Amino acid sequence: MEGTGITRLCQRNLLPTTNPSLTCRFFSDSVIHHNSFHNYNRNFPKFLVSATMEASFKPEEARVPAALPLPTPPVTKFKIAMCQLSVTTDKERNIAHAQQAMEVAADKGAQLILLPEIWNSPYSNDSFPVYAEDIDAGGDASPSTRMLSEVSRSRKITVIGGSIPERSGDKLYNSCCVFGTDGKLLATHRKIHLFDIDIPGKMTFKESRTLTAGERPTIVDTEVGRIGIGICYDIRFQELAAIYAARGAHLLCYPGAFNMTTGPLHWELLQRARAADCQLYVATCSPARDGGSSYVAWGHSTLVGPFGEVLVTTEHEETTLIAEIDYSVIEQRRTYLPFQKQRRGDLYQLVDVDRLNSTGAK
């Protein structure tokens, strides 16, 4: 276009430009000679968006109820630890081993610790009923959560306790307990989406054979910010993450045990997608890989930033990752890409049924 005296209109920002190197899409019929550019109002393509039309897009109505503003967190920067633990058939060993890893991470400055999915038990339908604990009863009925409470209180840290099999009445759940710095139980998330898949010749698993699905999203205010909780398969459902974002979450935590079939394909992809979709932090924690178990975990625990960038990750061996989270980056990224304010409430809506029906829900 150089030297032709022709001006193009950029679809992205509606500004005239003669720079042919701009990497935005142009409308083919929006080429205007510069000497008639002052008449662009008369010739302007009708389908280009005006400011008046943008106001009619009703972005605030794309979330029902309306999205909450991002709250000011108690801290801006802190360290998170993701303990990728080896898991055995010895429950007492698993509990003691997790405690040791958590205490070492706390000694290294971690203020938030995330454990893997099903860290106190082998991951199998046969094991879930045997290793299940009564979380509500606590004490001897739930030695795993008793340990989590003791460590959080003694080290004054927030703990996202991975998940364990939970027994409640005649039902079993895959449940994640969150403990505050005083050792008190802040929330329990029961896995909402059960892992029922069948990939012939590669992976077949039906959690619904033994487990019951949870019924509510879980978001909790902690000493390190507002955190939305999901367990493994929950990460595949972007609606849940979007609900957490609309409730003002700073961070999403997913203890998960993806396998050797879906792990290489989707584990990192889904974490980055949820972080980029919601423009917040996503942390995951997997068990370490045990090639001799009936269910082989992929590993690769990860922390992803609000631009969808991998900040820290690992391979499949047992290890503890420690990384810094800086919440000030969230607002920065949302300023760079303000699509939270550009949704089309006139075309679609995400309804948070739980919050809509519960006046006490965030």
XYZ file of C-alpha atoms in Angstrom, residues 179-298:
120
model
C -7.972 -24.775 56.422
C -7.179 -21.282 57.661
C -4.133 -20.121 59.556
C -5.894 -20.857 62.853
C -6.421 -24.496 61.886
C -10.168 -24.118 61.432
C -11.963 -25.725 58.505
C -13.017 -22.918 56.159
C -14.685 -24.937 53.420
C -15.133 -28.395 51.948
C -15.449 -28.805 48.181
C -16.996 -32.013 46.924
C -15.950 -32.805 43.358
C -18.783 -31.558 41.176
C -17.996 -33.317 37.902
C -17.270 -37.029 38.300
C -14.571 -38.589 36.150
C -16.511 -40.974 33.933
C -14.686 -41.592 30.663
C -14.155 -44.425 28.213
C -11.351 -44.156 25.659
C -11.231 -47.669 24.176
C -7.880 -49.354 24.591
C -6.445 -46.476 26.611
C -8.434 -45.248 29.606
C -11.705 -46.283 31.192
C -12.708 -45.037 34.629
C -16.098 -44.461 36.235
C -15.940 -42.518 39.497
C -19.716 -42.710 39.637
C -19.417 -46.410 40.476
C -18.594 -45.417 44.042
C -18.664 -41.622 44.376
C -21.467 -39.072 44.522
C -21.133 -35.707 42.789
C -20.964 -32.532 44.852
C -23.743 -29.983 44.478
C -22.180 -26.550 45.023
C -19.251 -24.479 43.784
C -16.784 -23.595 46.534
C -15.122 -20.214 46.881
C -13.459 -19.170 50.102
C -11.877 -16.041 51.542
C -8.497 -16.809 53.086
C -5.460 -14.995 54.444
C -3.999 -15.191 50.930
C -7.017 -14.033 48.941
C -10.268 -15.347 47.532
C -9.825 -18.861 46.150
C -12.096 -20.974 43.960
C -11.746 -24.741 44.361
C -12.113 -27.514 41.794
C -10.929 -31.114 41.739
C -9.324 -32.624 38.650
C -12.172 -33.197 36.147
C -13.785 -29.946 37.350
C -11.103 -28.054 35.414
C -12.632 -29.160 32.100
C -15.742 -27.083 32.760
C -14.991 -23.447 32.054
C -18.410 -22.434 33.378
C -17.293 -23.281 36.914
C -14.121 -21.215 36.549
C -16.152 -18.341 35.084
C -18.495 -18.441 38.079
C -15.499 -18.223 40.412
C -14.108 -15.281 38.440
C -17.490 -13.537 38.600
C -17.459 -14.037 42.368
C -14.151 -12.178 42.610
C -11.647 -15.017 42.872
C -7.942 -14.180 42.713
C -6.795 -17.776 42.383
C -8.217 -21.130 41.293
C -6.797 -24.276 42.862
C -7.266 -27.693 41.287
C -5.797 -30.756 42.965
C -5.873 -33.271 40.125
C -4.640 -36.635 38.924
C -4.781 -36.609 35.144
C -3.608 -39.857 33.593
C -1.118 -40.912 30.942
C -3.703 -40.568 28.166
C -5.373 -37.228 28.914
C -2.423 -35.689 30.776
C -0.094 -35.103 27.803
C -2.996 -33.807 25.713
C -4.954 -31.584 28.051
C -3.443 -30.992 31.521
C -1.401 -27.873 30.763
C -3.791 -26.762 28.027
C -6.751 -26.634 30.397
C -4.836 -24.827 33.133
C -3.669 -22.148 30.724
C -7.142 -21.859 29.212
C -8.823 -21.339 32.589
C -6.221 -18.749 33.594
C -6.500 -16.878 30.287
C -10.314 -17.121 30.214
C -10.649 -15.633 33.684
C -7.458 -13.539 33.866
C -6.403 -14.876 37.240
C -3.954 -17.399 38.710
C -4.432 -21.161 38.408
C -2.530 -23.653 40.578
C -2.664 -27.427 40.186
C -1.160 -30.271 42.164
C -0.888 -33.882 41.044
C 0.342 -36.987 42.803
C 3.775 -38.153 41.692
C 3.775 -40.891 39.080
C 3.826 -44.522 40.142
C 4.182 -46.741 37.109
C 3.229 -49.801 39.117
C -0.171 -48.589 40.305
C -3.479 -49.420 38.646
C -3.982 -45.722 37.876
C -0.855 -43.914 36.696
C -0.853 -40.132 37.268
C 0.658 -37.726 34.762
